[in-house]
Short mmCIF file of C-alpha atoms and ligand atoms in Angstrom, two decimals:
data_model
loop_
_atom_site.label_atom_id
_atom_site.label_comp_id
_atom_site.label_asym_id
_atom_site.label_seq_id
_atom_site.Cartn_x
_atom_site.Cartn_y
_atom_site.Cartn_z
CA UNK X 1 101.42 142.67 94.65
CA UNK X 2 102.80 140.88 91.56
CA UNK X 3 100.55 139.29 89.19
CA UNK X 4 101.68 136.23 87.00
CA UNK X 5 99.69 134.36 84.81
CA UNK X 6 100.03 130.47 83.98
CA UNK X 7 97.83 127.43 82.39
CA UNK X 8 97.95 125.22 85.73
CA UNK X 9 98.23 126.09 89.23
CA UNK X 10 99.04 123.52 91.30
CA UNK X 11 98.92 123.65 95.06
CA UNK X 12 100.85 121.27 97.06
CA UNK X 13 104.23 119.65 96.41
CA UNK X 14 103.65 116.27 97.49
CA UNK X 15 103.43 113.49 95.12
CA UNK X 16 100.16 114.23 93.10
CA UNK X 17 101.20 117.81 92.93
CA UNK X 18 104.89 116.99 91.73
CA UNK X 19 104.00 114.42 89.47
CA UNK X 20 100.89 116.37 87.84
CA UNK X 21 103.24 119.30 87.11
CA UNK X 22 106.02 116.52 85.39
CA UNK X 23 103.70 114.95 83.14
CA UNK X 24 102.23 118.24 82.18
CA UNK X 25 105.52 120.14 81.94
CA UNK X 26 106.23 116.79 79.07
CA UNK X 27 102.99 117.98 77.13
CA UNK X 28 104.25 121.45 76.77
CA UNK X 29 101.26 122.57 79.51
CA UNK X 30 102.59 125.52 81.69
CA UNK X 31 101.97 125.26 85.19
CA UNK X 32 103.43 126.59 88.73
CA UNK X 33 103.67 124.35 92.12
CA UNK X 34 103.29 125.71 94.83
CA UNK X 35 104.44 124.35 98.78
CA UNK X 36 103.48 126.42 101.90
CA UNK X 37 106.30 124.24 102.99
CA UNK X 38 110.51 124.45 102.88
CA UNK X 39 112.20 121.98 100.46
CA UNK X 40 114.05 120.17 103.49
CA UNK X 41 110.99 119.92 105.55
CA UNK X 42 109.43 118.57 102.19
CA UNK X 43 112.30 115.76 101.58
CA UNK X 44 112.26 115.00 105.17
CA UNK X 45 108.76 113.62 105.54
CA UNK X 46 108.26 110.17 106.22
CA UNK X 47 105.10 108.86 104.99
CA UNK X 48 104.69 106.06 102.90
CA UNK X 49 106.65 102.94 101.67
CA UNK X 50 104.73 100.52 99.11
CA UNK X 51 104.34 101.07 95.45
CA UNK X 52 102.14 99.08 93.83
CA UNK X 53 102.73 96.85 90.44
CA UNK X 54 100.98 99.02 88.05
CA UNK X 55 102.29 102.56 89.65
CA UNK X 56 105.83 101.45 89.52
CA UNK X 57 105.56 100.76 85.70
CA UNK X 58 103.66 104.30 85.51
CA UNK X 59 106.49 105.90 87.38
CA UNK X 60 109.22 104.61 85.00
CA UNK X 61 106.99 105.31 81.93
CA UNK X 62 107.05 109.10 83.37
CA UNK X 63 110.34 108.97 83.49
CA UNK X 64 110.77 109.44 87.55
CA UNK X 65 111.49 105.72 88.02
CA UNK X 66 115.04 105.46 87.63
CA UNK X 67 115.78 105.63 90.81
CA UNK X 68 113.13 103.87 92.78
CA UNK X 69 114.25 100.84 90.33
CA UNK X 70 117.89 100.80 91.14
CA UNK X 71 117.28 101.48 95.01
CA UNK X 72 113.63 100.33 95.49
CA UNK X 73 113.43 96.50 97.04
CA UNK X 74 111.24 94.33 95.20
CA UNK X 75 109.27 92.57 97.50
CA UNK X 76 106.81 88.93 95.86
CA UNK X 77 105.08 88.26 99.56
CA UNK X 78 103.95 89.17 102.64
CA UNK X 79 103.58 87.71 105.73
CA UNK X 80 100.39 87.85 107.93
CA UNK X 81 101.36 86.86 111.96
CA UNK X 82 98.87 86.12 114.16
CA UNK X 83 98.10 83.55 117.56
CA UNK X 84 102.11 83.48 117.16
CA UNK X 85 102.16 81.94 114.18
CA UNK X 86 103.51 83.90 110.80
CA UNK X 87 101.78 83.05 106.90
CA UNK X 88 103.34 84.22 104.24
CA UNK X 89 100.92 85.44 101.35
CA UNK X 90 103.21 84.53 98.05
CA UNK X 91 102.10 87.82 96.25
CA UNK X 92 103.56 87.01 93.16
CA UNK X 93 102.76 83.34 92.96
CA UNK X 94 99.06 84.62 93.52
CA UNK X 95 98.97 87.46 91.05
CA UNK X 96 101.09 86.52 87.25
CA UNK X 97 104.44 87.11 88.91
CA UNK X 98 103.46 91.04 89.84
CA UNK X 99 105.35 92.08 92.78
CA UNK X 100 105.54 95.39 94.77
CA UNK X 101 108.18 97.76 95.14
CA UNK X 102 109.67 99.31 98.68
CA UNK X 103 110.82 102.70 98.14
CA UNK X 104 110.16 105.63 100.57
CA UNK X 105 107.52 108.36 99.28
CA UNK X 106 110.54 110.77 100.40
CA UNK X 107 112.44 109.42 97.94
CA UNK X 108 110.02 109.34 95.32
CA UNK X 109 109.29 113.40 96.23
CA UNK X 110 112.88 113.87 96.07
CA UNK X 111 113.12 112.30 92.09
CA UNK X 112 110.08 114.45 91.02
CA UNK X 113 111.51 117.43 92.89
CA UNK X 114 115.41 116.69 90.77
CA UNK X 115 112.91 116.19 87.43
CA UNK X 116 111.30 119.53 87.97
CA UNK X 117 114.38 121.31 89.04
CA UNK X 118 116.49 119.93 85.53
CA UNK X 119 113.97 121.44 83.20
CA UNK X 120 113.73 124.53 86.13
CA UNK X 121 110.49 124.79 85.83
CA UNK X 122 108.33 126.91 88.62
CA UNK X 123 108.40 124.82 91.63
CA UNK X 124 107.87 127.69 95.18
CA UNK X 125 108.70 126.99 98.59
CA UNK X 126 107.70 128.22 101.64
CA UNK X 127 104.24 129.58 99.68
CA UNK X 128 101.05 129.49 100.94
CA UNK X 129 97.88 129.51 98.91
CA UNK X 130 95.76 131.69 101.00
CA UNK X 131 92.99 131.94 98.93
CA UNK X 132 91.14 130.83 95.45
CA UNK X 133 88.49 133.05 93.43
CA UNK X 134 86.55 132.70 90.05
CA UNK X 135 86.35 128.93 89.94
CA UNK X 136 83.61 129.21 87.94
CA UNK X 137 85.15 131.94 85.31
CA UNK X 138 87.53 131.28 82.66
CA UNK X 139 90.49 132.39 84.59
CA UNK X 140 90.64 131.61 88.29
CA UNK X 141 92.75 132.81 90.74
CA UNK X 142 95.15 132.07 93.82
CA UNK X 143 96.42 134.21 96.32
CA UNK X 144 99.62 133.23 97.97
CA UNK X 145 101.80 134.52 100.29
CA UNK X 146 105.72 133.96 99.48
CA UNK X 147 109.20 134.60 100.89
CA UNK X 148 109.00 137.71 98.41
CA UNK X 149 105.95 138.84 98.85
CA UNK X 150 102.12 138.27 98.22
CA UNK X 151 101.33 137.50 94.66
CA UNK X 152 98.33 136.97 92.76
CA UNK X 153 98.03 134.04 89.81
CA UNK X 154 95.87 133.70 87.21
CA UNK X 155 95.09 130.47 85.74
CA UNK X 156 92.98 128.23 83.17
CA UNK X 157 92.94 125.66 85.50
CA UNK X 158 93.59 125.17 89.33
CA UNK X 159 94.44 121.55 90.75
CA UNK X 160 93.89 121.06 94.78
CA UNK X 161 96.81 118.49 95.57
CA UNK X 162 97.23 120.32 98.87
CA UNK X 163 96.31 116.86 101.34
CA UNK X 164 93.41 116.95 103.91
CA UNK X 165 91.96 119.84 105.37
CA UNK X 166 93.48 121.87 102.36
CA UNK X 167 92.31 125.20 101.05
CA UNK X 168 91.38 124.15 97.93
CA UNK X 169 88.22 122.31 99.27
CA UNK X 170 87.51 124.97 101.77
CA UNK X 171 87.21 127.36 98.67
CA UNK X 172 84.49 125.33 97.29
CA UNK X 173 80.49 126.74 98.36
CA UNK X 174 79.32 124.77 101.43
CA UNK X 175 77.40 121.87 100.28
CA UNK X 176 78.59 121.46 96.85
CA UNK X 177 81.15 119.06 98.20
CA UNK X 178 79.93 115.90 99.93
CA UNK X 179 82.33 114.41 102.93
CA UNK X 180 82.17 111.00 103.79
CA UNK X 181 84.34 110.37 106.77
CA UNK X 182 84.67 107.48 108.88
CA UNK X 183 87.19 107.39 112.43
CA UNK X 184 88.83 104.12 113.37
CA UNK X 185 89.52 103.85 117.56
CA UNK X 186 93.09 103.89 117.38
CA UNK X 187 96.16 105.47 115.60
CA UNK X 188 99.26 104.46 113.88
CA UNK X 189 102.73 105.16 116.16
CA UNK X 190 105.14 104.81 113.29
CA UNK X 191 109.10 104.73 113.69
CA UNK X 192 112.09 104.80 111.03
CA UNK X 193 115.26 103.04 112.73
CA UNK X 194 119.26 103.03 111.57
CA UNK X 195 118.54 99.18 111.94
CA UNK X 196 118.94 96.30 109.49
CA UNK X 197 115.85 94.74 109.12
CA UNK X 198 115.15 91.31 110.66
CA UNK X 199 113.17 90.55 107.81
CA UNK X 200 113.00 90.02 104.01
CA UNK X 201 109.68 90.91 103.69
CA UNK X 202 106.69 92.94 105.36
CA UNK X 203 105.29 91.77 108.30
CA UNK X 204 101.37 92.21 109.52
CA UNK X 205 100.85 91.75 112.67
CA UNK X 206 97.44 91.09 114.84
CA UNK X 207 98.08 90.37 118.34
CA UNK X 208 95.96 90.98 121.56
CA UNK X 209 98.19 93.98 122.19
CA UNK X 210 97.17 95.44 119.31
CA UNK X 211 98.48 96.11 115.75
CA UNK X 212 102.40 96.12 114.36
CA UNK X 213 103.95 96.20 110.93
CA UNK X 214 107.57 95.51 110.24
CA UNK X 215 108.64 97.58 106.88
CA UNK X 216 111.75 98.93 105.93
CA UNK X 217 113.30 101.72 103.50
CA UNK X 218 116.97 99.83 102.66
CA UNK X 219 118.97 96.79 104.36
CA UNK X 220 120.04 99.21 107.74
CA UNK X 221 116.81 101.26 107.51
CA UNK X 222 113.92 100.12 109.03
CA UNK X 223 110.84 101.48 109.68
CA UNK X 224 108.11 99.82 112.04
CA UNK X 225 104.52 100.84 113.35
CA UNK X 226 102.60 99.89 116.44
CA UNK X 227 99.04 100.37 116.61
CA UNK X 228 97.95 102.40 119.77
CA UNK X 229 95.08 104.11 121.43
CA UNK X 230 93.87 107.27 119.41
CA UNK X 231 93.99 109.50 122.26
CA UNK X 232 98.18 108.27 122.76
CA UNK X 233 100.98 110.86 122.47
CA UNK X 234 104.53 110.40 121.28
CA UNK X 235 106.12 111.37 125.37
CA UNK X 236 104.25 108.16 126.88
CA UNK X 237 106.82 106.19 124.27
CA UNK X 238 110.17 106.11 125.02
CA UNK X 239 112.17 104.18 123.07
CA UNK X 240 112.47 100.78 125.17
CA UNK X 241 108.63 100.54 125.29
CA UNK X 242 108.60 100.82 121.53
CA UNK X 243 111.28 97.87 120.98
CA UNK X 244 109.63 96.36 124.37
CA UNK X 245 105.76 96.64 122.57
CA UNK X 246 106.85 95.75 119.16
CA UNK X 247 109.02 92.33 120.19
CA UNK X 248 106.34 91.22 122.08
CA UNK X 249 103.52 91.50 119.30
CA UNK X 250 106.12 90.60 116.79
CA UNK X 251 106.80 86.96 118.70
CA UNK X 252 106.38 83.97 117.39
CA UNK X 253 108.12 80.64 118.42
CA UNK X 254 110.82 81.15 115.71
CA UNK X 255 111.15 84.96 115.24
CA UNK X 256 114.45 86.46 115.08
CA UNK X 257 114.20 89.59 117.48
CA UNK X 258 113.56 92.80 115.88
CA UNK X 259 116.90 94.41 114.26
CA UNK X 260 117.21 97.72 117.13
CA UNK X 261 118.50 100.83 116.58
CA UNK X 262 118.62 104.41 116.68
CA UNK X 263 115.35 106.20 116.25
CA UNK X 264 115.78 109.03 113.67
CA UNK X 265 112.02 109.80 113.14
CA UNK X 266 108.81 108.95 114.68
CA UNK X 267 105.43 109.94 114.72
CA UNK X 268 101.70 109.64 115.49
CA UNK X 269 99.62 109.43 112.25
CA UNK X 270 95.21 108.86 113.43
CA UNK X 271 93.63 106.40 111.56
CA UNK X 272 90.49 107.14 109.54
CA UNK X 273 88.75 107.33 106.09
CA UNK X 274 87.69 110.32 104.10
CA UNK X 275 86.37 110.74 100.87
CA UNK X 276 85.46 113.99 98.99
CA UNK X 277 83.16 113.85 95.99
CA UNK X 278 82.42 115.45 93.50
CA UNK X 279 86.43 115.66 93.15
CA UNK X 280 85.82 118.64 90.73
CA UNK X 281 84.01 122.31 91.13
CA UNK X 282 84.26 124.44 87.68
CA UNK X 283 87.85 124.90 87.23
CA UNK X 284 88.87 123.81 90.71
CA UNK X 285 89.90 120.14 90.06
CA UNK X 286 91.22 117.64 93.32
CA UNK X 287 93.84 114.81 93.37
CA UNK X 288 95.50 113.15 96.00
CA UNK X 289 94.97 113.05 99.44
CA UNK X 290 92.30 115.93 98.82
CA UNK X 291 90.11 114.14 97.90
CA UNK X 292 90.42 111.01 99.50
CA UNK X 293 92.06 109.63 102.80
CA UNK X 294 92.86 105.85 103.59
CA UNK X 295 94.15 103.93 106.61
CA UNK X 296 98.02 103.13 105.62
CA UNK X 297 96.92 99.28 106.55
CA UNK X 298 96.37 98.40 102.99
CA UNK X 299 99.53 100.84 101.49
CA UNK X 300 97.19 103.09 99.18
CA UNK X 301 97.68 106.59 100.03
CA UNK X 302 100.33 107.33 97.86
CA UNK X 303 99.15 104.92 94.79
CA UNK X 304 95.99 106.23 94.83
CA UNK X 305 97.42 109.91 94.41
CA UNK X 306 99.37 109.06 91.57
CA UNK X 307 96.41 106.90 89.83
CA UNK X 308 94.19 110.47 90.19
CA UNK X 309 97.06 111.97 88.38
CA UNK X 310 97.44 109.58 86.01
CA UNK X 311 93.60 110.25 84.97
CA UNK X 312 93.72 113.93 85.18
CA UNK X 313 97.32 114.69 83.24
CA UNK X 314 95.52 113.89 80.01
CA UNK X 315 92.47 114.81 80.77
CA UNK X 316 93.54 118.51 81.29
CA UNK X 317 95.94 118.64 78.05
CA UNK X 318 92.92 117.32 76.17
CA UNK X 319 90.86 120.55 77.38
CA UNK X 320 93.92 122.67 77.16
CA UNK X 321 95.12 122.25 74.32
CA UNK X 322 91.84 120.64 72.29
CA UNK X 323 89.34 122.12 74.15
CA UNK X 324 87.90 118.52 74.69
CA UNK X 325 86.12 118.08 77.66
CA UNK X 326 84.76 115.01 77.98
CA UNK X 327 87.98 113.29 80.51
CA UNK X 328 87.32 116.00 82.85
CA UNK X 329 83.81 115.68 83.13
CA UNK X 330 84.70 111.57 83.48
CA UNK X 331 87.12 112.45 85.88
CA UNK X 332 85.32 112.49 89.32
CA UNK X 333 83.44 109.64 88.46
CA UNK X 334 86.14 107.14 86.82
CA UNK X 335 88.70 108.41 90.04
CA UNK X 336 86.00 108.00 92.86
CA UNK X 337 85.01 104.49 91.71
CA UNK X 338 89.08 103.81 92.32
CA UNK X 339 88.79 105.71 95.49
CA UNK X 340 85.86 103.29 96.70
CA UNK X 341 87.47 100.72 96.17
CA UNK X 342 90.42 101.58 98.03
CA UNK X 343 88.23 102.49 100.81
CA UNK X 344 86.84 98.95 100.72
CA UNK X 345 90.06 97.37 100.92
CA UNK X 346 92.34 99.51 103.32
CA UNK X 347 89.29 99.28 105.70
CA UNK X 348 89.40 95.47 105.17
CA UNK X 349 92.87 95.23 105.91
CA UNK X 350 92.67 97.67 108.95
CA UNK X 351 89.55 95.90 110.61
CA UNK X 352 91.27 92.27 110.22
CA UNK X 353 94.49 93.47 111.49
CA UNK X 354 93.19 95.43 114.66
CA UNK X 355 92.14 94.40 117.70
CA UNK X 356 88.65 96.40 118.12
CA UNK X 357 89.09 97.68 121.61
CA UNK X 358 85.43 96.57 123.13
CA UNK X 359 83.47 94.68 120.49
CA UNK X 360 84.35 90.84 120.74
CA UNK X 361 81.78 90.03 118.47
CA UNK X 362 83.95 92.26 115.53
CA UNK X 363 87.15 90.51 117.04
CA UNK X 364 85.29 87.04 116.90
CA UNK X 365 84.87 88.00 112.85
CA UNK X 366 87.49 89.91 112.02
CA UNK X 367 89.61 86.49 113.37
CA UNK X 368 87.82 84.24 110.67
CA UNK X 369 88.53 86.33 108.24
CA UNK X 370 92.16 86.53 108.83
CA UNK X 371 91.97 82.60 109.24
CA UNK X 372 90.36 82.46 106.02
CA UNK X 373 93.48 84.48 103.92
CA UNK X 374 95.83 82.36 105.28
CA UNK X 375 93.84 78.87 104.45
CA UNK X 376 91.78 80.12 101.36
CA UNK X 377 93.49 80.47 98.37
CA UNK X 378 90.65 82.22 96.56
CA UNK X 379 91.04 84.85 99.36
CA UNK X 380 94.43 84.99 99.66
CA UNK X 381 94.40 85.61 95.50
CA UNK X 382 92.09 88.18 96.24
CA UNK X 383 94.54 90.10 98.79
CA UNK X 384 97.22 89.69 96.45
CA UNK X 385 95.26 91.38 93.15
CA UNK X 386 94.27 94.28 95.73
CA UNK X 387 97.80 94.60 97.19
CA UNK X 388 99.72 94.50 94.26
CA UNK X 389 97.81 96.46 91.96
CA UNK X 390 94.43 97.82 92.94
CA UNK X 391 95.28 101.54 92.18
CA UNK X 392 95.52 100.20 87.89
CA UNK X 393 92.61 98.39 87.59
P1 FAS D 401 100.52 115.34 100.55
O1 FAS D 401 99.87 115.53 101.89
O2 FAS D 401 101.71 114.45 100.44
O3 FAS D 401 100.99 116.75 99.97
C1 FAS D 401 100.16 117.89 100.09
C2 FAS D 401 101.09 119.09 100.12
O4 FAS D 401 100.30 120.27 100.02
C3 FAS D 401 101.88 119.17 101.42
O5 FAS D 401 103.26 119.22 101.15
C4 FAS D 401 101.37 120.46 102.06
O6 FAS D 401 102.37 121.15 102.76
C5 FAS D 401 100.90 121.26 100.84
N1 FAS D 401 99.89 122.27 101.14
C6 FAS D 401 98.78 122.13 101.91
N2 FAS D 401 98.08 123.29 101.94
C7 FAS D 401 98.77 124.18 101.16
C8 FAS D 401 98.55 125.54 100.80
N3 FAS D 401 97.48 126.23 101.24
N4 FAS D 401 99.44 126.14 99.97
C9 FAS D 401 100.52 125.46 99.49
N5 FAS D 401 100.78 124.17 99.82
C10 FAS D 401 99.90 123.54 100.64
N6 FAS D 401 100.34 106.34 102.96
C11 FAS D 401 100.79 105.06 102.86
O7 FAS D 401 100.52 104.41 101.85
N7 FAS D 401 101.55 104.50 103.88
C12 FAS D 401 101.87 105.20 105.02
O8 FAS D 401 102.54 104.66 105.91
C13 FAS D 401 101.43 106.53 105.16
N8 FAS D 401 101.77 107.27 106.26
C14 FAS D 401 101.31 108.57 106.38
C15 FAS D 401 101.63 109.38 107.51
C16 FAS D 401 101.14 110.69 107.62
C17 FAS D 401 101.47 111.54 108.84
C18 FAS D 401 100.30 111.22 106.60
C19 FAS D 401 99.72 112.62 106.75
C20 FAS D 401 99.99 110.43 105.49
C21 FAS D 401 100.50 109.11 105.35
N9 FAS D 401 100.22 108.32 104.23
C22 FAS D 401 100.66 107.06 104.09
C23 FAS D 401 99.46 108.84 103.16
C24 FAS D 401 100.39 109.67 102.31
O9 FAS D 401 101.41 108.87 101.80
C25 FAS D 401 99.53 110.32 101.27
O10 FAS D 401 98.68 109.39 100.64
C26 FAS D 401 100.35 111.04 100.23
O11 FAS D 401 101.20 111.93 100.88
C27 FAS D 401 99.37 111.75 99.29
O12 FAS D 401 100.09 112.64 98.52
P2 FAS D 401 99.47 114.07 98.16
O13 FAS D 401 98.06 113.92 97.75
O14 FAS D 401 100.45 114.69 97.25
O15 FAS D 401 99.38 114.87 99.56
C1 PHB D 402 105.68 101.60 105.04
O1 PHB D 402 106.67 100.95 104.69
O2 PHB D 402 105.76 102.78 105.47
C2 PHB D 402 104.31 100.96 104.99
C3 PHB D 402 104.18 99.69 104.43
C4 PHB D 402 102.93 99.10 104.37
C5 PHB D 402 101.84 99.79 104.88
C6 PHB D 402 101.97 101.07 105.44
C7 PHB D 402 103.22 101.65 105.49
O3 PHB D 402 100.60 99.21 104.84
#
């Protein structure tokens, strides 16, 4: 079995993983990613869509955003449809002329991918982390099984950016970890269409039906979700009840149909909340999706993971290469205070925007809340700060 040694392991190639190896690569910090995944498979994931404000401007500042601002559509509103009727929530009216930016997470996986592979630093495929010892000696290590062979690394430092239900927390002594988890009663159907958006801007949709969302990834992509019973699967949804469901909740007594097309992805995604604290265990450290899960309702997933990177890049060159401390030890706390807070919101969004299945009284109040975005400004401000730019604040 060979044996390598390194400063940073990093397990999982998705956005925190990629970016925490770029902005650690740029402080001289050696580290290896590693992806149980293929590169294609990788690139070809469709997740998520919004960047917010503040990660945008981090993204540039790391110098991953070149991209994202030539191709990535700046969006300054909203809209919020419901009893057939659409409100649009100026975004950047509300919030100092902040807007957010549409860009697929593909794409942004793809730029930190072609960053990694320019300075060709260690970046394996196809490698799964089977298993994690001595996070609580000086020098931990992985285990992970590779195209060539098993190999063992050694590490100062090992960072868990391997999603939900990874082995990073499953390597971590039962009860040391506390999960918090809560289940929503339905699931997100999600498509991505060759089909020019009938739209200039997002659409959120409640209607007695259920949920939709009108997004897009470029002016003949679009990509569009229909909220649907958890239990659903992707065979009872043939294509003309998808365009079927989604014109009908997308109605209103002006809309312009939905742009159709050919279907070149779909998928089920389950709705729910998770959050994973401490986010730390000796030298084990979590980012991402991890630690922390959020319904895609208020477009966090992805922000968050790069905010948690944001706070533990430094933190870990500090130790490294200063042997200062003190931002890891603040790092649980100052990311999970985030975290809550994007738990608060996404849940807000995704209760408002759902029809519960059996409680009217919820329906009854999720309805005056939705009433009150559109017809408060105070609220409506307060969407807008927590759309735009929760993840930097
Ligand atoms: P990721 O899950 O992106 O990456 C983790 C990586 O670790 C994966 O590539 C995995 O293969 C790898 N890995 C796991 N175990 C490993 C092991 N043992 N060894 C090596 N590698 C390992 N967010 C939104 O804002 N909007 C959306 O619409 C949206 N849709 C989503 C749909 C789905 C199906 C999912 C699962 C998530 C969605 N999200 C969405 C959230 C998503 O965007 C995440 O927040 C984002 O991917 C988080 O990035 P990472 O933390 O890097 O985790
Ligand atoms: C997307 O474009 O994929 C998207 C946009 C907003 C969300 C979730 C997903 O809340």
């Amino acid at each position: 079995m060979e044996s390598v040694r390194t400063q940073v392991v990093i397990i999982g190639a998705g956005p925190a993983g990629l970016l925490l190896g770029h902005l650690l690569h740029r402080e001289g910090i050696d580290n290896i990613v590693l992806e149980r995944r293929s590169n294609e498979y990788v690139l070809q994931r469709v997740r998520a869509g919004v960047i917010e404000w503040g990660i945008a401007n981090f993204l540039e500042e790391a110098g991953v955003g070149q991209r994202m601002r030539a191709e990535g559509l700046v969006h300054h509103g909203i809209e919020m449809r419901f009893d057939g009727v659409s409100h649009r929530i100026a975004l950047s009216d509300l919030y100092d002329g902040r807007a957010i930016t549409v860009y697929g997470q593909q794409e942004v996986v793809k730029d930190l991918i072609n960053v990694r592979r320019s300075y060709d630093a260690p970046l394996h495929f196809d490698s799964e982390v089977t298993g994690i010892e001595g996070l609580n000696s000086a020098h931990p290590t992985v285990t992970v099984t590779a195209p060539e062979g098993e190999m063992t690394i050694s590490a100062d430092f090992v960072v868990g950016c391997d999603g939900s239900h990874g082995v990073s927390v499953e390597s971590v002594p039962r009860g040391y970890m506390r999960r918090f988890e809560r289940v929503y009663p339905f699931s997100w159907l999600g498509i991505l269409a060759e089909a020019p958006p009938a739209t200039e801007e997002l659409i959120y949709t409640r209607h007695s039906r259920g949920f939709a969302l009108y997004s897009m990834r470029s002016p003949t992509l679009s990509r569009l979700y229909l909220g649907v019973r958890p239990d659903e699967t992707l065979d009872a949804w043939p294509d003309e009840r998808i365009w079927e469901e989604l014109t009908v909740r997308m109605a209103t007594d002006h809309t312009a149909e939905i742009g159709q097309g050919p279907i070149i992805e779909r998928g089920i995604t389950p709705m729910r909340s998770i959050v994973v604290a401490p986010m730390r265990y000796g030298r084990l450290l979590l980012a991402g999706d991890a630690a922390h899960i959020v319904p895609p309702t208020g477009a966090k997933g992805m922000n968050l993971a790069v905010a948690d990177v944001r706070l533990l890049a430094p933190a870990l060159v500090a130790r490294i290469r200063g042997g200062d401390e003190s931002l890891l030890n603040s790092y649980s706390d100052d990311s999970l205070r985030r975290v809550w807070r994007a738990e608060e919101f996404s849940t807000y969004m995704t209760q408002m925007l759902h029809p519960h299945p059996t409680d009217d009284f919820e329906n009854g109040v999720q309805m005056a809340r939705l009433r009150q975005v559109v017809e408060s400004e105070p609220a409506a401000r307060a969407l807008a700060r927590n759309y735009v730019n929760l993840s930097s604040v």
